[in-house]
Tab-separated table of C-alpha atoms in Angstrom:
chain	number	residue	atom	x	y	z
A	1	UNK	CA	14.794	2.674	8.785
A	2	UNK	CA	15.219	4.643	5.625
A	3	UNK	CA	12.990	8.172	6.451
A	4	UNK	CA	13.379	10.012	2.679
A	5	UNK	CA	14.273	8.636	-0.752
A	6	UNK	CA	15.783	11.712	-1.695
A	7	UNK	CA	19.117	10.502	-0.741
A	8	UNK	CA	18.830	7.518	-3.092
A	9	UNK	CA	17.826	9.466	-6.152
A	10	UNK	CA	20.556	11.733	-5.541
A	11	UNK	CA	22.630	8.901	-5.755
A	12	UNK	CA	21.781	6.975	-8.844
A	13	UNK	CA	22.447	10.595	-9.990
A	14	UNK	CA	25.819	10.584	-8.774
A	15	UNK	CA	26.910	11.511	-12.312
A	16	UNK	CA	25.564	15.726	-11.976
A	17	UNK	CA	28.031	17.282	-9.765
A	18	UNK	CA	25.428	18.316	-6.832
A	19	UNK	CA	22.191	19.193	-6.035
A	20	UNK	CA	22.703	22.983	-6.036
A	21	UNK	CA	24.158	22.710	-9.381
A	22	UNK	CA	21.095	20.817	-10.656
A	23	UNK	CA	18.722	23.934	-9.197
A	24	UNK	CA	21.210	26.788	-10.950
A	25	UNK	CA	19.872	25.396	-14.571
A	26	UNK	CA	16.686	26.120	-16.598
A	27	UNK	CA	13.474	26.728	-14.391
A	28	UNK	CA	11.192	23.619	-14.505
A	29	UNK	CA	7.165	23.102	-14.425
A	30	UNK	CA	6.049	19.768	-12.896
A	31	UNK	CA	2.445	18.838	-13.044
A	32	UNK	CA	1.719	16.695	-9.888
A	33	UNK	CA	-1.677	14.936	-10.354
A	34	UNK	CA	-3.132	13.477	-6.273
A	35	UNK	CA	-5.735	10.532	-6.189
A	36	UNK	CA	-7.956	12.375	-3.664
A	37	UNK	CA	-6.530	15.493	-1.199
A	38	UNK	CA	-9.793	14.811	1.148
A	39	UNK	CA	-7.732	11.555	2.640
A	40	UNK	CA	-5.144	12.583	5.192
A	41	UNK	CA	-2.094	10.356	3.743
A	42	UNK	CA	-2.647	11.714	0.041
A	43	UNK	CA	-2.690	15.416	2.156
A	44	UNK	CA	0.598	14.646	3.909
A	45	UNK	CA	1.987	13.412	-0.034
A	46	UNK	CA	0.850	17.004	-1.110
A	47	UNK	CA	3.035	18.577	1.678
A	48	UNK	CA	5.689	16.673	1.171
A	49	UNK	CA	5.459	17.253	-2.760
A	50	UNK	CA	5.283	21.034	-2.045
A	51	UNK	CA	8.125	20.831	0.157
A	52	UNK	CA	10.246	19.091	-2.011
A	53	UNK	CA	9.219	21.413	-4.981
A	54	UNK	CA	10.184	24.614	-2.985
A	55	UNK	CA	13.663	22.561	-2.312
A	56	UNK	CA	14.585	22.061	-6.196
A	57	UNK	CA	13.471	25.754	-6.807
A	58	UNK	CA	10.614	24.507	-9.444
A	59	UNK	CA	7.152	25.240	-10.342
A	60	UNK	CA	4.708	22.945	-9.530
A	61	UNK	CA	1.062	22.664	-11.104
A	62	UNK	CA	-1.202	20.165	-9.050
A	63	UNK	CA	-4.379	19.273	-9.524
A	64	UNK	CA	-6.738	16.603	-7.608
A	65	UNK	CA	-8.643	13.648	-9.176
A	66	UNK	CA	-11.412	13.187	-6.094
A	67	UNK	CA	-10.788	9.141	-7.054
A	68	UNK	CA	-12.336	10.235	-10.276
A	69	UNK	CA	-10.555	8.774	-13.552
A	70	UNK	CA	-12.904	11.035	-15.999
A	71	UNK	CA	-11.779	14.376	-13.655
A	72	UNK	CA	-7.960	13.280	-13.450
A	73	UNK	CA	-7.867	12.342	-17.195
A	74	UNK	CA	-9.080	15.694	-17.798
A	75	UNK	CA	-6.925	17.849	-14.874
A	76	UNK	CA	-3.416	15.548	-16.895
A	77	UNK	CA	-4.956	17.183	-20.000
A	78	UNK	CA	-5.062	20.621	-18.575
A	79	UNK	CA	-1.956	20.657	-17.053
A	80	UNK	CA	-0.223	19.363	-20.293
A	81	UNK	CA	-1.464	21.746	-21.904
A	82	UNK	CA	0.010	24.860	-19.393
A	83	UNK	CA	3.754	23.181	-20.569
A	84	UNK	CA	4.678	20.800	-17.941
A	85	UNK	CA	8.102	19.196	-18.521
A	86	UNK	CA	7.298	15.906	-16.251
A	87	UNK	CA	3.633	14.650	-14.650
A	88	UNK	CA	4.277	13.165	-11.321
A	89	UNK	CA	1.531	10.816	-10.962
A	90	UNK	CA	-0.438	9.151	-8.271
A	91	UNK	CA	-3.077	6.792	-9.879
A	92	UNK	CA	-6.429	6.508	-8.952
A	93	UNK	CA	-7.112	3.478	-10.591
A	94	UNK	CA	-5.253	0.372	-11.649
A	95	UNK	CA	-6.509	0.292	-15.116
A	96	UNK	CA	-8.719	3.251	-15.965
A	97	UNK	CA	-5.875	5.662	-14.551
A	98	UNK	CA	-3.900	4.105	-17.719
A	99	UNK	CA	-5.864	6.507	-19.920
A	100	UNK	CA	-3.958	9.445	-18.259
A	101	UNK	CA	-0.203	7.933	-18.364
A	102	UNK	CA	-1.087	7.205	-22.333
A	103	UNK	CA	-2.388	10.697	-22.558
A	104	UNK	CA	1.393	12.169	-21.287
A	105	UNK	CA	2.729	9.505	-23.431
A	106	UNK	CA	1.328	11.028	-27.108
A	107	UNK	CA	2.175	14.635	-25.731
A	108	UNK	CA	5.904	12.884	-25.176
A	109	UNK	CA	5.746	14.042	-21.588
A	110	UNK	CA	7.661	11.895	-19.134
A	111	UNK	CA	5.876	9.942	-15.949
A	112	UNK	CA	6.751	9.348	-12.785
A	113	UNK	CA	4.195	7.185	-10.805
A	114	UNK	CA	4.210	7.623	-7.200
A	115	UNK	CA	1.970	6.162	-4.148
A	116	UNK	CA	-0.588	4.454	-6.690
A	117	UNK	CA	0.793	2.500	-9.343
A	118	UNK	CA	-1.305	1.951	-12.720
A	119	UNK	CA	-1.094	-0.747	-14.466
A	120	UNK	CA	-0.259	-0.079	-17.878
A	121	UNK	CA	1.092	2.951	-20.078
A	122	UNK	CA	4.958	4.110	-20.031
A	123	UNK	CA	6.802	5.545	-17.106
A	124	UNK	CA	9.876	6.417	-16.261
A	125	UNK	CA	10.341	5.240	-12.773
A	126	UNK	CA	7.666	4.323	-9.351
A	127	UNK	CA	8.456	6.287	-6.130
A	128	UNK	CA	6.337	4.358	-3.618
A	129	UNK	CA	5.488	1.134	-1.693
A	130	UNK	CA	4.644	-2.168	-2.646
A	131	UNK	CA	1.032	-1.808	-1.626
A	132	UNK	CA	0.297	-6.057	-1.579
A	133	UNK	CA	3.398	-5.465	1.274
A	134	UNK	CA	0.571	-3.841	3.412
A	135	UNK	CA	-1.828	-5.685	3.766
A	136	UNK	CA	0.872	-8.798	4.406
A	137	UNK	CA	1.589	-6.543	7.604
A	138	UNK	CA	-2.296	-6.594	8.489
A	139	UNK	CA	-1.821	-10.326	7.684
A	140	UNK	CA	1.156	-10.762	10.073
A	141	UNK	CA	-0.427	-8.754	12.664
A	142	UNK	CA	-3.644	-11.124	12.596
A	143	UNK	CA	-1.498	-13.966	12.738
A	144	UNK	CA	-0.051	-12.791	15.627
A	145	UNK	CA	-3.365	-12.195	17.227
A	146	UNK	CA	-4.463	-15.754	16.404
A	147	UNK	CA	-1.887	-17.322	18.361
A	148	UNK	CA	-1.980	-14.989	21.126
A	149	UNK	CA	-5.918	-16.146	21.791
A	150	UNK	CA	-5.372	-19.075	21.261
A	151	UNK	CA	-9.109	-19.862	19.564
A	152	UNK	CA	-9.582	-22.286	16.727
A	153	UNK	CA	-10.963	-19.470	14.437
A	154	UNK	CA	-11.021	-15.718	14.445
A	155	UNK	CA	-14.025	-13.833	13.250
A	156	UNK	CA	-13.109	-10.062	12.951
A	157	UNK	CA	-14.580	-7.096	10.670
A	158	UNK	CA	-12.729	-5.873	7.040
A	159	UNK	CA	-12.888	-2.422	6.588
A	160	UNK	CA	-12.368	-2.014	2.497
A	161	UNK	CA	-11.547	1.288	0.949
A	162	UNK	CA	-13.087	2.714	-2.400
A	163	UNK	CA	-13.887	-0.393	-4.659
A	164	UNK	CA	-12.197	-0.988	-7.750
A	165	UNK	CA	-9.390	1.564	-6.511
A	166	UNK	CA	-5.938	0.439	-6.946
A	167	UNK	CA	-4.353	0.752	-2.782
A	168	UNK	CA	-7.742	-1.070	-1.539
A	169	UNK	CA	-7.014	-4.084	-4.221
A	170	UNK	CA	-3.487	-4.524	-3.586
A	171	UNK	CA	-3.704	-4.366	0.000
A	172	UNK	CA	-6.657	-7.352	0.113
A	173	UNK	CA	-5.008	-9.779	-2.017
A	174	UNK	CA	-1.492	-9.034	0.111
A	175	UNK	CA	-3.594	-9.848	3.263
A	176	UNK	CA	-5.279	-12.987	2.110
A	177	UNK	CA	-2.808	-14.152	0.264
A	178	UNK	CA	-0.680	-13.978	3.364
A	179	UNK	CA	-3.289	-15.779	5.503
A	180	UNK	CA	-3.249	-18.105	2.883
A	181	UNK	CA	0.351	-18.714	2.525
A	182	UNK	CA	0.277	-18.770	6.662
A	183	UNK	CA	-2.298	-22.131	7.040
A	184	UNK	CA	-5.103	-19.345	8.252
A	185	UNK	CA	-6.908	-18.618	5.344
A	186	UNK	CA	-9.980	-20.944	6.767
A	187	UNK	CA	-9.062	-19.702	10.621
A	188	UNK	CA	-9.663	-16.096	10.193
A	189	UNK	CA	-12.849	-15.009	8.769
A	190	UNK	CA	-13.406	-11.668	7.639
A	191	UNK	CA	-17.256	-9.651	7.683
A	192	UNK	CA	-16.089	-7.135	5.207
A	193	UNK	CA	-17.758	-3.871	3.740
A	194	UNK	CA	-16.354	-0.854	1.890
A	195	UNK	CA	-16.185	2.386	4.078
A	196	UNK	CA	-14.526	4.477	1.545
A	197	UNK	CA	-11.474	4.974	3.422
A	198	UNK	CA	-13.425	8.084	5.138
A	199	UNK	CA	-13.753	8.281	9.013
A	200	UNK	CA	-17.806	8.834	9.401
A	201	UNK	CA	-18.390	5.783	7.224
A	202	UNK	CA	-16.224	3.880	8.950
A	203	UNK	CA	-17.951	4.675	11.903
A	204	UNK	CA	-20.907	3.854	10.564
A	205	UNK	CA	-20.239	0.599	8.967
A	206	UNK	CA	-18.855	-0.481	12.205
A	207	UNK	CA	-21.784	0.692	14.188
A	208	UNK	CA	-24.189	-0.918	12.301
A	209	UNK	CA	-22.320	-4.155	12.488
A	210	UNK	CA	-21.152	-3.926	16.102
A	211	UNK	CA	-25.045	-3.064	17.124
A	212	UNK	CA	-26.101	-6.473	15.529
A	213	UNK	CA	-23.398	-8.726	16.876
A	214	UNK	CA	-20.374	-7.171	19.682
A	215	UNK	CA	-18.943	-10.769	19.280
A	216	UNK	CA	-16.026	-9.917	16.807
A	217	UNK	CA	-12.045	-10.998	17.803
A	218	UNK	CA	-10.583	-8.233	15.495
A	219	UNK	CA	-11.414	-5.001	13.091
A	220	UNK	CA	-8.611	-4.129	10.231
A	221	UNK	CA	-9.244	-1.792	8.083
A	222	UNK	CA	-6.882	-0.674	4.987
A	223	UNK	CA	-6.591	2.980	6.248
A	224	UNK	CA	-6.067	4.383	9.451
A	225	UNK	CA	-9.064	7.014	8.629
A	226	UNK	CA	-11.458	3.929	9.274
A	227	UNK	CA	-9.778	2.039	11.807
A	228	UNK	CA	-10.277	5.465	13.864
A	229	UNK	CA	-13.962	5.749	12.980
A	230	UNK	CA	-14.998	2.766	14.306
A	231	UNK	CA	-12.402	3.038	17.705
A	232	UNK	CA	-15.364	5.657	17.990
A	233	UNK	CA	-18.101	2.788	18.088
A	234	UNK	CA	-15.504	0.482	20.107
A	235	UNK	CA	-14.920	3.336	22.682
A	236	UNK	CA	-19.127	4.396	22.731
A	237	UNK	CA	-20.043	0.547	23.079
A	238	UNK	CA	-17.368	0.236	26.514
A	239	UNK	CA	-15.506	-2.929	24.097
A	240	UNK	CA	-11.894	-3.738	23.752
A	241	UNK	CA	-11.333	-5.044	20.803
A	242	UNK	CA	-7.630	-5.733	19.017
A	243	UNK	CA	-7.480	-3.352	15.790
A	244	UNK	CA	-5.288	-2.145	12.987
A	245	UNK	CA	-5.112	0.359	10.215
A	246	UNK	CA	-2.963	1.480	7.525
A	247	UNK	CA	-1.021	4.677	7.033
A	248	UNK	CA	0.503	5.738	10.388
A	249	UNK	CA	-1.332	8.998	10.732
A	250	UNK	CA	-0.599	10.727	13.929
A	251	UNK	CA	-3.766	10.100	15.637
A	252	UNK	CA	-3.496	6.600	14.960
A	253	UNK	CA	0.022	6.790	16.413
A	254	UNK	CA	-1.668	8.474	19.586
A	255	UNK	CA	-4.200	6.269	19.919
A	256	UNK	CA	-1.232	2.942	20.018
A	257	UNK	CA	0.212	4.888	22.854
A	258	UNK	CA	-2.541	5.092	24.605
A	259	UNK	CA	-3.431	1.651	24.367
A	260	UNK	CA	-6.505	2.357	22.489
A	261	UNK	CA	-5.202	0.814	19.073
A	262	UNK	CA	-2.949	-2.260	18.922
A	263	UNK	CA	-1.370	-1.140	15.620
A	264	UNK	CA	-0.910	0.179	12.236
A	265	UNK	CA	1.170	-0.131	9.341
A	266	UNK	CA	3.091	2.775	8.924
A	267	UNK	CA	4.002	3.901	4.841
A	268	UNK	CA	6.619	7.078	4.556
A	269	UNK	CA	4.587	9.972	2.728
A	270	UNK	CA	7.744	12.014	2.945
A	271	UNK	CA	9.562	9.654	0.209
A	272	UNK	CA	7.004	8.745	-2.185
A	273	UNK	CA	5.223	12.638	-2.343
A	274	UNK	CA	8.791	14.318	-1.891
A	275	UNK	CA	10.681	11.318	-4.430
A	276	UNK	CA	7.340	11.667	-7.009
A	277	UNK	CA	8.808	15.302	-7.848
A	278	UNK	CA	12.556	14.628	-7.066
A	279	UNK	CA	11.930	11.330	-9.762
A	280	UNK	CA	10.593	14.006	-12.083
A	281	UNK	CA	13.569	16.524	-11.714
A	282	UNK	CA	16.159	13.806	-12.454
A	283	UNK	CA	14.475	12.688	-15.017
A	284	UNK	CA	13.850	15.638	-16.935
A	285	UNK	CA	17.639	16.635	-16.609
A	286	UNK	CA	18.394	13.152	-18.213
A	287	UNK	CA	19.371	10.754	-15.288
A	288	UNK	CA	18.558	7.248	-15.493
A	289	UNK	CA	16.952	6.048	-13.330
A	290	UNK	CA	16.018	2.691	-11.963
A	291	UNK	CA	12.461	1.099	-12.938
A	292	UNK	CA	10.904	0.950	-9.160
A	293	UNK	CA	12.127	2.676	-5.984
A	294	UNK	CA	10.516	0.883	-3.283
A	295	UNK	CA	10.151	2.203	-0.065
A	296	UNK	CA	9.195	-0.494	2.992
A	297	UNK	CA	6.292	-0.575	5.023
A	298	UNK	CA	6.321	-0.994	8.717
A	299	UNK	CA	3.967	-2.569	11.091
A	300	UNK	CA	4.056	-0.229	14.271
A	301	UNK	CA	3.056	-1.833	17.503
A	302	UNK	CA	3.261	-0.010	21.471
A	303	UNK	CA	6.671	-1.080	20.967
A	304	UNK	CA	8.253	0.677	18.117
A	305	UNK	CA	5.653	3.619	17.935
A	306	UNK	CA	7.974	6.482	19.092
A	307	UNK	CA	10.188	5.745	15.904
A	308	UNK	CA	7.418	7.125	13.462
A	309	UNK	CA	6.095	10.021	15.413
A	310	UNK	CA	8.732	12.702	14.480
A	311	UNK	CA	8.325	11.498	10.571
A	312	UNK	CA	4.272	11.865	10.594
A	313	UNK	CA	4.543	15.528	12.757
A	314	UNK	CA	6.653	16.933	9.717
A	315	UNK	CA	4.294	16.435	6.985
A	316	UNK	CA	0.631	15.649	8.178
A	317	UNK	CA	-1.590	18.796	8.239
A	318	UNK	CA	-2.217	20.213	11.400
């Protein structure tokens, strides 16, 4: 299991002698621009980012969009304008985030993407995770559960993040497209509602749904913020239903080895906030680097759960 991606940048830029001779040149100013600090994963990306910028001996500038493509357009802006040699990147949105890499482009100021990918506009390399790869976990966990009941159809609740955003997209066509790829696209049927990827709404959706019908075989949800809010309703109604999240945040961790979740599918905040500014160093000091550096996702089950714990403990805020 690969833990950091620092490694791999350092060696496509096997050319500079080391990584303490890369630090001894000119001081640097990276502008690191977060889709929203309030969730937990993007918080864990902002540690990691902060550790990695203390490592390289660089100034960072970072600034946080709230999922707002007006407010990040204008924090890119700012922080162009305080002299930033490369923005390191995490999209809010798929398309209207574009407006932001085209704004570094005119000011000739090199992107890295990391965590969420845009969909247009020129960048120098993505530090992240396949996102559709995500939800094809959720998908292979469901099919698992299908087979394990045994029942002709499964009827479960779809927790959706912020819509329109690009992680919640990606993840629900990787999950249905799996399902449909797997002969279950008409076995498993999905109630679904957007929760925001926040906790107390995901209580709530799930309360309001569990209160009118307890009858469900599953609840995913494409964060692990959710999935927790509504083991709250799960736990408060006595039921013991199979669920599963996204992100691998301690808690949810916790909560597998106690038997309270079945899973989640863990994604490595440590390489994509950490490689986002490492992408940016190498690229300002003229390494080439390669298009996409993928980093895998991981569905984490009672039986591979102590694996991840060490990894989330370093960088998730206490």
């Amino acid at each position: 299991m690969r833990k950091y991606v620092v490694p791999t940048l350092l060696m496509a830029g096997a050319t500079l002698a080391s990584a303490s001779a890369l630090r001894a040149q000119e001081k640097m100013t990276i502008g690191i621009s977060y889709q929203n600090l309030a969730f937990p994963y993007v918080a864990a990306l902002q540690k990691a980012a902060q550790n990695a910028c203390k490592a390289l001996n660089v100034t960072c500038i970072e600034a946080d969009a709230f999922n707002d493509t007006n407010k990040e357009l204008n924090n890119v802006e700012t922080m162009m304008s305080k002299g930033i040699n490369c923005l390191a990147f995490e999209a809010a949105s798929l398309e209207a985030s574009v407006a932001s890499i085209n704004a570094a482009n005119k000011k000739g100021v090199p992107v890295v993407q990391f965590n969420g990918k845009a969909g247009g506009g020129d960048y120098v390399t993505f530090v992240g995770s396949a996102q559709t790869d995500s939800g094809v976990k959720l998908g292979q966990f469901l099919e698992g559960l299908y087979k394990k009941l045994g029942k002709p159809k499964l009827r479960g609740i779809y927790l959706r993040g912020v819509a329109g955003q690009v992680t919640d997209i990606a993840r629900n066509d990787g999950l249905k497209n799996y399902l449909n790829s797997a002969g279950l696209g008409d076995k498993i049927e999905f109630v679904e509602q957007y929760a925001d990827y926040d906790r107390g709404k995901g209580q709530a959706v799930t309360e309001s749904l569990l209160t009118k019908d307890k009858g469900y075989d599953f609840i995913v949800a494409n964060n692990d913020d959710m999935i927790l809010g509504a083991l709250q309703v799960t736990n408060q109604f006595g039921l013991n239903i199979p669920m599963a999240g996204v992100d691998g945040l301690p808690e949810a961790l916790a909560a597998i080895k106690k038997g309270q979740l079945a899973a989640t599918v863990f994604q490595d905040p440590e390489g994509q906030g950490g490689g986002g500014v490492w992408g940016c160093y190498l690229a300002v000091k003229g390494v080439k680097l390669p298009k996409d550096f993928l980093i895998p996702f991981t569905l984490v089950t009672p039986d591979n759960v102590d694996n991840f714990v060490a990894i989330a403990d370093r960088v998730y805020v206490k």
